[in-house]
Coordinates of C-alpha atoms in Angstrom, one line a residue:
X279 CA 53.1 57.0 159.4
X280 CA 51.1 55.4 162.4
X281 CA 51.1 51.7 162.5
X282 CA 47.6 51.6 162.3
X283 CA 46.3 54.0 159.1
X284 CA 43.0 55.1 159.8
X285 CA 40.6 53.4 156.9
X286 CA 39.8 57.0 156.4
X287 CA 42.6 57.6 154.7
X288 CA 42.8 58.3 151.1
X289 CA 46.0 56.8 149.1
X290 CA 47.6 60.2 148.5
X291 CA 47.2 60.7 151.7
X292 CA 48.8 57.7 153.0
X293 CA 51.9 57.9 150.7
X294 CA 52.2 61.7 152.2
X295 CA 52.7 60.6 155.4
X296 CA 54.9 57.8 154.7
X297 CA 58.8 58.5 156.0
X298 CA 61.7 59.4 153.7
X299 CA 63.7 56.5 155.2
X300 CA 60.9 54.1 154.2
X301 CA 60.7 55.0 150.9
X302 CA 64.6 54.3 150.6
X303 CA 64.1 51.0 151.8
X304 CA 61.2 50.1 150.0
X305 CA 63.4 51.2 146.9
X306 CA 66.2 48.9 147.3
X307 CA 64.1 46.1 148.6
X308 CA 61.6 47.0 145.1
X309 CA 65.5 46.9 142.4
X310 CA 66.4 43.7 144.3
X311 CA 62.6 41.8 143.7
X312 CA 62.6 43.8 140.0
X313 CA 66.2 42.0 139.3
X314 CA 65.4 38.7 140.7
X315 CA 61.7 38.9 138.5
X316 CA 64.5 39.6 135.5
X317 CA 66.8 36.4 136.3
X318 CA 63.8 34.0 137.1
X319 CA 62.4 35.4 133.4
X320 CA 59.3 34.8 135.2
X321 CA 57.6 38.5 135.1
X322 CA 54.2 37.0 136.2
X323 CA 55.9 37.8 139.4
X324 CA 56.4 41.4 139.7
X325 CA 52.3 41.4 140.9
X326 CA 54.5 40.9 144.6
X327 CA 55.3 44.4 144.4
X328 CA 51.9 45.4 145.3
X329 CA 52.6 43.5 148.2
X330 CA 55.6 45.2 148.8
X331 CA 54.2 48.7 147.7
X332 CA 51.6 47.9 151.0
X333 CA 54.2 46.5 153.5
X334 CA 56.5 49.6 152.9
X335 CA 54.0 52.4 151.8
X336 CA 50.4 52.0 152.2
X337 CA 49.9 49.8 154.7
X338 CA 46.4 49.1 153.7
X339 CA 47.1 45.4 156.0
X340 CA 47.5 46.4 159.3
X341 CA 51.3 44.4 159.4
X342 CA 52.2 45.6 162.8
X343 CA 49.2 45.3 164.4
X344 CA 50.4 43.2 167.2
X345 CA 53.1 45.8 168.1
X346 CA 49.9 48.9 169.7
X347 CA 48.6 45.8 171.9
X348 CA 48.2 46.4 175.2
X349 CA 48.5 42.8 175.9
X350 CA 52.4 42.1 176.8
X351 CA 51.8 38.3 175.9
X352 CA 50.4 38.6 172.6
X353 CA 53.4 41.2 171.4
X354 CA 55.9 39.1 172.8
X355 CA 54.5 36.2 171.3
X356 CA 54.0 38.2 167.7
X357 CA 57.9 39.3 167.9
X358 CA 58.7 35.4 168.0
X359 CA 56.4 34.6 165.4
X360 CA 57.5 37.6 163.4
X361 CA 61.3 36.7 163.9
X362 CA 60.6 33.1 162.8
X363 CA 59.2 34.1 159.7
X364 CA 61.3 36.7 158.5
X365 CA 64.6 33.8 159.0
X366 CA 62.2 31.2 157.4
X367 CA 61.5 33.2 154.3
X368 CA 65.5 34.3 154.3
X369 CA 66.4 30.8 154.4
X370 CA 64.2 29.5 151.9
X371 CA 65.2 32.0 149.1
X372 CA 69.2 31.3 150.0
X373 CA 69.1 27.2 150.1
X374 CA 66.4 27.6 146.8
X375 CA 68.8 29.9 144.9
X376 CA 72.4 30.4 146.4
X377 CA 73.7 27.7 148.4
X378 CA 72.5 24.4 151.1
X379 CA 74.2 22.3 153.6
X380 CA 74.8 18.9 152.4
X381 CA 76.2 16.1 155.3
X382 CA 78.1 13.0 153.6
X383 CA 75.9 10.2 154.6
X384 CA 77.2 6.9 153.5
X385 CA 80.8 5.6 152.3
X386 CA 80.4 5.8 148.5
X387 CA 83.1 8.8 147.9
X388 CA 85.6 7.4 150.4
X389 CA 88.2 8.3 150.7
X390 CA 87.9 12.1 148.5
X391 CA 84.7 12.8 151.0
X392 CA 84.7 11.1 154.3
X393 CA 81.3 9.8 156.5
X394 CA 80.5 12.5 158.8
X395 CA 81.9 15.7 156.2
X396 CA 79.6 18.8 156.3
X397 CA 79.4 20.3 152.5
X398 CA 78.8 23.8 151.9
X399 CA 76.6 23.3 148.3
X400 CA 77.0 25.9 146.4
X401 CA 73.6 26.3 143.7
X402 CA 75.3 29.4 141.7
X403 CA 77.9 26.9 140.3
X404 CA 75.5 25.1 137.9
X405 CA 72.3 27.8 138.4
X406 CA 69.6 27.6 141.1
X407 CA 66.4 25.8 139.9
X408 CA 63.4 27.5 140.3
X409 CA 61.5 24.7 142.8
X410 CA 59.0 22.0 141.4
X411 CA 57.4 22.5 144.9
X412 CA 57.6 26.0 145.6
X413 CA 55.7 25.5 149.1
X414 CA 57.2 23.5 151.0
X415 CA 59.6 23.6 154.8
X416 CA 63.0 24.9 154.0
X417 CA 64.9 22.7 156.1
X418 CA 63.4 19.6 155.4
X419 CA 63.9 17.3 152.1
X420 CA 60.5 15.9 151.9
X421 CA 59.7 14.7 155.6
X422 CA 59.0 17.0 158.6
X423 CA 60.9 15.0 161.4
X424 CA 58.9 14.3 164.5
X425 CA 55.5 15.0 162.5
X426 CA 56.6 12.2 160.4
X427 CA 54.6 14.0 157.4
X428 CA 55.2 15.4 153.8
X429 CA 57.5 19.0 154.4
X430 CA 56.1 20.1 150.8
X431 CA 52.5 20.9 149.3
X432 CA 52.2 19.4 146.0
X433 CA 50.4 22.3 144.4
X434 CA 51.2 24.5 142.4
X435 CA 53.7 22.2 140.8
X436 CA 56.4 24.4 138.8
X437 CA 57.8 22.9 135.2
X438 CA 61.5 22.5 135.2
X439 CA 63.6 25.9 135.0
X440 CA 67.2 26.8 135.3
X441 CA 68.5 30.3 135.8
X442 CA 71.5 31.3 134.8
X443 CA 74.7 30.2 136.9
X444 CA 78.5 30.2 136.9
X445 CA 79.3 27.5 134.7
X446 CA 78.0 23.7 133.7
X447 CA 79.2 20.4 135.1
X448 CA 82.6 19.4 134.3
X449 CA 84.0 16.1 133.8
X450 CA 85.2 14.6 137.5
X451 CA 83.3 17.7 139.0
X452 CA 82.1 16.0 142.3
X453 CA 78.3 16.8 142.2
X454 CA 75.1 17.0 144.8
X455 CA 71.7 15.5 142.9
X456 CA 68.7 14.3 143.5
X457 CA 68.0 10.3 143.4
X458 CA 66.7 9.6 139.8
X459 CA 65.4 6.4 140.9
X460 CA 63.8 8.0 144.5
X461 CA 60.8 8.7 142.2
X462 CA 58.6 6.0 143.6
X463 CA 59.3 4.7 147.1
X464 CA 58.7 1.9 149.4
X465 CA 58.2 4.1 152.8
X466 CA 59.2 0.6 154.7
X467 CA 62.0 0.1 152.5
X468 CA 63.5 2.6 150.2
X469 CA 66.8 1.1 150.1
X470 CA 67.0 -0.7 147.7
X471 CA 65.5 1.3 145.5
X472 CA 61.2 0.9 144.3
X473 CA 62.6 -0.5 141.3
X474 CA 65.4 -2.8 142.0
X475 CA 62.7 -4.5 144.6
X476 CA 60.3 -4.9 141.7
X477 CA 63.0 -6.2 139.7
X478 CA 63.7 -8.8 142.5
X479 CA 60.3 -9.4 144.4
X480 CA 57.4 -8.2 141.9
X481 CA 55.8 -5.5 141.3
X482 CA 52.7 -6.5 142.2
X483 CA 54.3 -8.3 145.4
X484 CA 55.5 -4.6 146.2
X485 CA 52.4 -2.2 145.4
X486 CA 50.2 -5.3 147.4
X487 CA 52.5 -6.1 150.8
X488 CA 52.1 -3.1 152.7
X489 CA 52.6 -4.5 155.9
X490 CA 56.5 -5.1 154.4
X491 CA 56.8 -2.4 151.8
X492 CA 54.7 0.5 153.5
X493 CA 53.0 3.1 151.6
X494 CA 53.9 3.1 147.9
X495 CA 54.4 7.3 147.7
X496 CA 55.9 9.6 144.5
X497 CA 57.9 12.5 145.0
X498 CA 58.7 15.4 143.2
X499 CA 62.2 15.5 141.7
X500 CA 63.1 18.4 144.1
X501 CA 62.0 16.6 146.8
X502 CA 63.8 13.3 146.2
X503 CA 66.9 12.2 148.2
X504 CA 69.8 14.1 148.1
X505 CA 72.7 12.0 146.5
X506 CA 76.4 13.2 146.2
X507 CA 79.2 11.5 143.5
X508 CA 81.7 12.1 140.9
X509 CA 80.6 13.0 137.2
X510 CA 82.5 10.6 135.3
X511 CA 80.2 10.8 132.2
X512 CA 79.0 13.7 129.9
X513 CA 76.1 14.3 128.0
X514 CA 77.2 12.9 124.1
X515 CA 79.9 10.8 125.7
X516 CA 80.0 7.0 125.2
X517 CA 80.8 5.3 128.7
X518 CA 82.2 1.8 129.5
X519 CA 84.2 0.4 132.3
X520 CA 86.5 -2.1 131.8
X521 CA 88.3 -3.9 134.6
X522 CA 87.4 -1.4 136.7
X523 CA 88.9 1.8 134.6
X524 CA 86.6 4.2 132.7
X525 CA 86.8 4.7 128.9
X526 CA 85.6 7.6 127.4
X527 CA 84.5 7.4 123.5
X528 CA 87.4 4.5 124.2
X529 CA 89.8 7.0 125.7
X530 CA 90.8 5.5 129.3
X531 CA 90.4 7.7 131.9
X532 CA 93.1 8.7 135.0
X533 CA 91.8 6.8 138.2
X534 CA 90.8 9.4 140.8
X535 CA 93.1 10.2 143.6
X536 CA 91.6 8.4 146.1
X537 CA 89.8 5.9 144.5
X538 CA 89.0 2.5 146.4
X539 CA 88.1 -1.0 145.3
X540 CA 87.7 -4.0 147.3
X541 CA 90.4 -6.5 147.8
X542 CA 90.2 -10.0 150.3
X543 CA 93.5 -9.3 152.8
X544 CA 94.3 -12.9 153.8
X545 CA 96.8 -12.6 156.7
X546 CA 99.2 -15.3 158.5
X547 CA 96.5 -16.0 160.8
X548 CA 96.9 -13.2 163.0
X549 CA 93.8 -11.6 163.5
X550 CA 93.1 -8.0 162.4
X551 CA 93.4 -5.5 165.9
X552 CA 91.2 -1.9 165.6
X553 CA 95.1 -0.4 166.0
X554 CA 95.5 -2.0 162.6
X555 CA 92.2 -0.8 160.7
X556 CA 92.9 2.9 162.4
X557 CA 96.3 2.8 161.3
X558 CA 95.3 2.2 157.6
X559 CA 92.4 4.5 157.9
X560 CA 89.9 2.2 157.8
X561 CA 86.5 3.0 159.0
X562 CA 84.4 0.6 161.8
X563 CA 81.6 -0.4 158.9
X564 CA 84.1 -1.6 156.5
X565 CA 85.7 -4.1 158.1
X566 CA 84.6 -7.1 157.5
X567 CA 86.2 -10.5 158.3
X568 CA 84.6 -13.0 156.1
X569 CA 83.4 -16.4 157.0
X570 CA 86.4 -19.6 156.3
X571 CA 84.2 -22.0 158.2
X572 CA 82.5 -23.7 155.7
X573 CA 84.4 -25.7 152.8
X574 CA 82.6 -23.9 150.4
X575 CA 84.0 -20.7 151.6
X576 CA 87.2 -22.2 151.6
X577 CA 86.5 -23.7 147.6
X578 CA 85.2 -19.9 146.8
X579 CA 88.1 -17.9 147.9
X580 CA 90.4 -20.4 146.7
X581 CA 88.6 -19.9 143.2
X582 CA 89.2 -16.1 143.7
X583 CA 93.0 -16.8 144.1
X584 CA 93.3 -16.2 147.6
X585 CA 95.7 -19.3 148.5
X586 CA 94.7 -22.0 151.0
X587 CA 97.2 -23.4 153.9
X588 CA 98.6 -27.1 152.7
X589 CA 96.5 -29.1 154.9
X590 CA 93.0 -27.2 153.2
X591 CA 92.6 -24.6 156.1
X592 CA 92.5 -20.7 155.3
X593 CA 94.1 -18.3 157.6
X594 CA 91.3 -15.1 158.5
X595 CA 90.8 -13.3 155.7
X596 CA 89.0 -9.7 155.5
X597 CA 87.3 -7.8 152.3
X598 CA 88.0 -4.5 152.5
X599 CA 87.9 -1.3 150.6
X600 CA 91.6 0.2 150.2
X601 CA 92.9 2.9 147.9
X602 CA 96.4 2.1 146.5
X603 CA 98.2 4.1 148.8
X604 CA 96.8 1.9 151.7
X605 CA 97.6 -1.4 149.6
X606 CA 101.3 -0.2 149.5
X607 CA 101.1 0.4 153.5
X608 CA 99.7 -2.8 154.1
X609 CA 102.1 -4.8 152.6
X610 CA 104.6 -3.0 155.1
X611 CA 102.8 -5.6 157.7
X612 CA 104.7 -8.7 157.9
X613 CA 101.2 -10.2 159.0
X614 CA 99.6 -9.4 155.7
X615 CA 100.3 -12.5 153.3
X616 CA 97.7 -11.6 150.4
X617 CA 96.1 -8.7 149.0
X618 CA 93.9 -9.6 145.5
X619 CA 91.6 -7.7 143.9
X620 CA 87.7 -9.0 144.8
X621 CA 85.5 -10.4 141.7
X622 CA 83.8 -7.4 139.7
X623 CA 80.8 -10.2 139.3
X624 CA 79.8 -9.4 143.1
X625 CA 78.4 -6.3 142.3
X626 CA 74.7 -7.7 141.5
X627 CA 72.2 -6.8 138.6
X628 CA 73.3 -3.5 137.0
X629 CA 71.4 -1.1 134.8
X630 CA 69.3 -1.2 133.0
X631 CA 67.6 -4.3 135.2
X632 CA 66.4 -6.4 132.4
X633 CA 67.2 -10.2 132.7
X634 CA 69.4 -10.2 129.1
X635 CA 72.1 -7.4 131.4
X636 CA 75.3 -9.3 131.7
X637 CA 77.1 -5.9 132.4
X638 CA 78.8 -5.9 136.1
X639 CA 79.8 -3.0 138.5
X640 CA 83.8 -3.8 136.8
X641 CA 82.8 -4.0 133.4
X642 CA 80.1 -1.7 132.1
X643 CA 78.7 -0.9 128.8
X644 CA 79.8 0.5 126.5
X645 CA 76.6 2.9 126.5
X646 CA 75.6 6.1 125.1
X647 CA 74.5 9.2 127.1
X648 CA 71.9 11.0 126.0
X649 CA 72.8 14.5 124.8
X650 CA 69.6 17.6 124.7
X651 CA 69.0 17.7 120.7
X652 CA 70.6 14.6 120.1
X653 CA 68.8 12.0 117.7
X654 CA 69.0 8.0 118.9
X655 CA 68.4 5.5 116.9
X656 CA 66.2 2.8 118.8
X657 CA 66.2 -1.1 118.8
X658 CA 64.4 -3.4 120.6
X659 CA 68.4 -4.1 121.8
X660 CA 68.7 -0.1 123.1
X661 CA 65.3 0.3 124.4
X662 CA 65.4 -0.4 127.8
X663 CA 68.7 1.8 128.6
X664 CA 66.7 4.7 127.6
X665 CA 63.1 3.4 128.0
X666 CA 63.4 5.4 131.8
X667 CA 64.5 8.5 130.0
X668 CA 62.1 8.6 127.7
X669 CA 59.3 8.0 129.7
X670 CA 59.8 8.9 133.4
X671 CA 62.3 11.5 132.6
X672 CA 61.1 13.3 129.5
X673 CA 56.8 12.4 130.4
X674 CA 56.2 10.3 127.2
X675 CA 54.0 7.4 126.7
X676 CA 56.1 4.1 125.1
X677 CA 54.9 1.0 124.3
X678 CA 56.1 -1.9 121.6
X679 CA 53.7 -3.9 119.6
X680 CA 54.4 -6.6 117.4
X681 CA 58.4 -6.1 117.5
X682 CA 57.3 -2.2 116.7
X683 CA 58.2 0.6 118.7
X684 CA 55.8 3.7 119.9
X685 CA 56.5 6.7 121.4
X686 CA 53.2 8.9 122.5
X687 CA 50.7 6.8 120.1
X688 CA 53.0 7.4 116.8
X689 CA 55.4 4.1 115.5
X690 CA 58.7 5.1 115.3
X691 CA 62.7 4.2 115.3
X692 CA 64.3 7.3 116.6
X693 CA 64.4 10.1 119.7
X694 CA 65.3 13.4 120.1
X695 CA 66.2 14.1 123.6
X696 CA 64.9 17.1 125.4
X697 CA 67.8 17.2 128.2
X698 CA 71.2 16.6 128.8
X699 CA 72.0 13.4 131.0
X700 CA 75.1 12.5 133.2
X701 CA 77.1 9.4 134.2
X702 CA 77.9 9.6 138.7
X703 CA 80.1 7.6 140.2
X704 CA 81.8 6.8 143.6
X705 CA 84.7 7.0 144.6
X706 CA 84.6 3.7 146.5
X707 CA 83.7 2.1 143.7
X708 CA 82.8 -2.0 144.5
X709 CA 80.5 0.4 147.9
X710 CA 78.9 3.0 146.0
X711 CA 75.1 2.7 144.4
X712 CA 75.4 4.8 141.6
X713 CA 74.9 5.0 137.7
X714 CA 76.0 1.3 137.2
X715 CA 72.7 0.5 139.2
X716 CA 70.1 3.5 138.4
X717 CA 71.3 4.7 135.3
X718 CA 71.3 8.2 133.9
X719 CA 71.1 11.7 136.3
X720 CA 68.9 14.3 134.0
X721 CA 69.9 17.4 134.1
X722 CA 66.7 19.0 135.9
X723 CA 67.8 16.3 139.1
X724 CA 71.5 18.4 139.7
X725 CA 71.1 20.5 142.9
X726 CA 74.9 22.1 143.0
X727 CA 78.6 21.7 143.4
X728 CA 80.3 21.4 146.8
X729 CA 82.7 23.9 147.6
X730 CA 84.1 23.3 150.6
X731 CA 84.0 21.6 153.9
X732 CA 82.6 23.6 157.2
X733 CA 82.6 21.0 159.5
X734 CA 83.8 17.1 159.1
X735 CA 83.2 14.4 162.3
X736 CA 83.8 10.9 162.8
X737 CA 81.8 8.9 164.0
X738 CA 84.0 5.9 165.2
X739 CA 85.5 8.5 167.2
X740 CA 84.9 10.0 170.7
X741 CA 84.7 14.1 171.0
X742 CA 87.9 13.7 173.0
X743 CA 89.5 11.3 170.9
X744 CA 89.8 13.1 167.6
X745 CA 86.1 13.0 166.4
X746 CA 86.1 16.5 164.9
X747 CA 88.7 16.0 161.9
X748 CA 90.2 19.6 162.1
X749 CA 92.4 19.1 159.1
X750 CA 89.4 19.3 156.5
X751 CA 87.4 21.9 157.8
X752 CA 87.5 24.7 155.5
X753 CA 89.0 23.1 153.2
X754 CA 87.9 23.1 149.7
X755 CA 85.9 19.9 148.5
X756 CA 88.6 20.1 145.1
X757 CA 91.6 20.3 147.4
X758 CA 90.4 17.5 149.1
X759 CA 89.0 15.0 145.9
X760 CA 92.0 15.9 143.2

C-alpha cells in the first residue's frame, strides 16, 4: 500500500491493498496491546487499537509522510525525530512496567550496597504500578536537567493500581521506594525533609522565607525521590529496636551481614593516615576526626567512656562507621587504643516528630505497622504515629475536638486501613535516614527489588587506580547484602 493513500479511497479498498507481511505484524503487535489491556484490567484502553488498526492497516494519518519528501533535510531530520520516539516510547513502557536503573546515591546501606553501585531494579518482583503521572519524561524523576523544569504533566492523574507480579516484599528483601516524606518540598532545601524543617523552624517560617526555602512544591508519589533500604518490618508486625537490635512481635532479629554502627576510635595519638582508612575500607566522607580542643569535648567523650590521658589530654579520636568485621581488624593496629560504641541519643528527633517522642535511632518503639483490613484502636497517645497514614496516605480529613477524635466529619475511636505499610532501614544504621525519622513506606510508594549490580564505581578512586570495582559488577544485589 502507497505511503500516501489517496483520500479517495474507500476502507475496503484500503485493507485490499494492504500487504500480507503487514497484517502479520499488525497481529502480533494487536495480541501483545490485547494482553497488556488484560493485565492492566484497564479495558478502557483497547480504543488504542484503532490507532493501531490505522498505523498498520488503513493509514487514514498519513504516518510516513516525511519519507515521499523531496526535501533531503526534512527526511533526514524526520528519521531522527522518528528514531527518538520510537526508543522514547520503548523506554517508557520498560522502566514503567519491567525494570529501571537505580545508582546508590548516599552511604545508608554501606557496606551490603556501596556509594557509586549501579542497580538493575527489577518492577516484575513486586508488580509494575500503573503510573500516577502517566505523561511525563522517561528518564527523568521529576526534574528535566538543564531545563531545570517539572519532567511530568500533572493531568490526567491515575489512582493507585498494581498489576500482578512475581511475588510481595519479604522480610530483609532490600527494596527501591519512593520518599514518603518527599511529598512536599522545600526546592532550596529538601534535605531535611519539608517536615522535619517545620518541626524545627515553623511552618509558617517555611511556607513564608522563600528566599531560604524556595518554592514550596507537591509531587506525585511516583514522582517523589527514589530511596533504596532494607525491609526490616512487615505489614501486622510490631517493631522496636532496642540497643540497636530489631525485635519482631518481641522476637530479636539476626543483625545483617554487613551492618555498621558508629563507634569513637581513640588511638595512641598517632594520627589516622588515608593508607589506614583504605585498608579498613573506609570511604573519604566517613572519616571524621572529632574536635578534643575544647574541655568540653574532652568532659563529653570522657562521659561516653572514651578514656582521657592522666594529665586531662585526649589522644585524636575519630567517629566512624565500622561493621564488626572491621572492628576485629582494627584492633589488629597496635595504634588503636579504644573502640566504643557512640551514644544511640545522637540520632536527633525520631518519628513521629511530636515534642512527647523520647524514642532514639538505638531504641525505637515498640510500634505497630499498619496491616490493609486491619482495625486500630486510636488514642490521643497513638494518634500521631498514624495521623500521616491516615491522612496524607489514605486522603482522609482528621481533626480532634475536645479530647475527641474525627476522621472525615464522623467521631470515632478506630481505623480500618486501606493499605499495607512497611518498616526500611539502613544498613549503616547511626548514617542512614530512614523509617526511625519518616515513618511508615505505603505500599503504593514501592517501585521494585534490585537484582543485581551492572556497574559499581568509586568515587574516592581514580579510573587508573581501581575506581571501577570489578568484583561486584554482575553480581546479584542478594549475593552481595546476605
Amino acid at each position: 500500500m502507497d505511503q500516501k493513500a489517496p483520500s479517495k479511497y474507500s476502507l475496503a479498498e484500503r485493507l485490499k491493498k494492504v500487504k500480507k507481511t503487514r497484517w502479520i505484524r499488525f497481529s502480533i503487535v494487536a495480541l501483545i496491546y490485547i494482553g497488556w489491556t488484560i493485565w492492566l484490567n484497564n479495558y478502557y484502553v483497547l480504543f488504542g487499537l484503532l490507532l493501531l488498526i490505522d498505523i498498520y492497516l488503513t493509514q487514514y494519518i498519513p504516518w510516513g509522510w516525511w519519507k515521499t519528501s523531496k526535501n533531503r533535510t526534512v527526511r533526514t531530520v524526520m528519521e531522527w525525530v522518528d528514531a527518538i520516539v520510537y526508543a522514547l516510547v520503548l523506554v517508557y513502557f520498560i522502566f514503567i512496567f519491567i525494570f529501571q536503573n537505580y545508582q546508590i546515591p548516599s552511604s545508608s546501606l554501606e557496606k551490603s550496597m556501596l556509594v557509586g553501585d549501579y542497580l538493575l531494579v527489577s518492577k516484575m518482583s513486586y508488580g509494575p504500578r500503573v503510573p500516577n503521572t502517566p505523561l511525563h519524561f522517561p528518564l527523568a524523576q521529576h526534574t528535566l536537567p538543564i531545563l531545570n523544569t517539572k519532567s511530568y504533566i500533572e493531568w490526567p492523574q491515575w489512582a493507585y493500581h498494581r498489576l500482578k507480579g512475581f511475588g510481595k516484599v519479604e522480610r530483609n528483601d532490600i527494596v527501591v521506594f519512593n520518599f514518603p516524606a518527599g511529598d512536599t518540598v522545600a526546592t532550596k532545601q529538601p534535605n531535611p525533609d519539608y517536615y522535619t524543617l517545620c518541626f524545627y523552624d515553623g511552618r509558617e517560617a517555611v511556607n513564608r522565607n522563600k528566599a531560604l526555602y524556595g518554592d514550596i512544591i507537591y509531587r506525585p508519589v511516583d514522582r517523589r525521590e527514589n530511596y533504596v533500604k532494607r525491609c526490616v518490618g512487615l505489614p501486622g508486625d510490631t517493631f522496636s529496636i532496642v540497643k540497636n537490635d530489631i525485635y519482631i512481635d518481641g522476637v530479636k532479629q539476626p543483625r545483617p551481614k554487613h551492618m555498621q554502627l558508629n563507634y569513637l576510635v581513640k588511638t595512641n595519638g598517632r594520627y589516622l593516615e588515608n593508607r589506614d582508612f583504605e585498608k579498613w575500607g573506609i570511604s573519604v566522607d566517613d572519616r571524621v576526626p572529632l574536635d578534643i580542643s575544647s574541655v568540653n569535648a574532652r568532659m563529653n567523650l570522657t562521659s561516653w567512656g572514651i578514656t582521657p590521658n592522666p594529665d586531662g589530654s585526649m589522644n585524636p579520636v575519630y567517629e566512624l562507621p565500622l561493621t564488626q568485621a572491621m572492628i576485629e581488624e582494627m584492633k589488629k593496629d597496635s595504634s588503636i587504643e579504644q573502640i566504643v560504641e557512640e551514644p544511640g541519643f545522637l540520632g536527633g528527633q525520631t518519628y513521629p516528630l511530636v515534642a512527647s517522642n523520647t524514642w532514639t535511632r538505638s531504641d525505637y518503639g515498640p510500634v505497630w505497622i499498619p496491616k490493609k483490613g486491619a482495625t486500630l484502636k486510636l488514642t490521643l497517645e497513638n494518634l500521631p504515629i498514624y495521623e500521616r497514614p491516615i491522612v496524607a496516605y489514605e486522603h482522609n480529613t482528621l481533626q480532634v475536638k475536645d479530647g475527641k477524635i474525627y476522621i472525615n466529619g464522623q467521631e470515632t475511636d478506630s481505623y480500618t486501613f486501606k493499605m499495607d505499610y512497611y518498616m526500611m532501614l539502613g544498613d549503616n544504621r547511626d548514617k542512614s535516614a530512614d523509617s526511625r525519622y519518616w515513618g511508615f513506606v505505603p505500599e503504593d510508594h514501592i517501585v521494585g527489588k534490585p537484582m543485581f549490580v551492572f556497574l559499581s564505581l568509586d568515587k574516592d578512586k581514580g579510573l587508573f587506580s581501581g575506581k571501577i570495582r570489578f568484583n561486584r559488577m554482575f553480581r546479584s544485589v542478594d549475593s552481595l547484602v546476605n
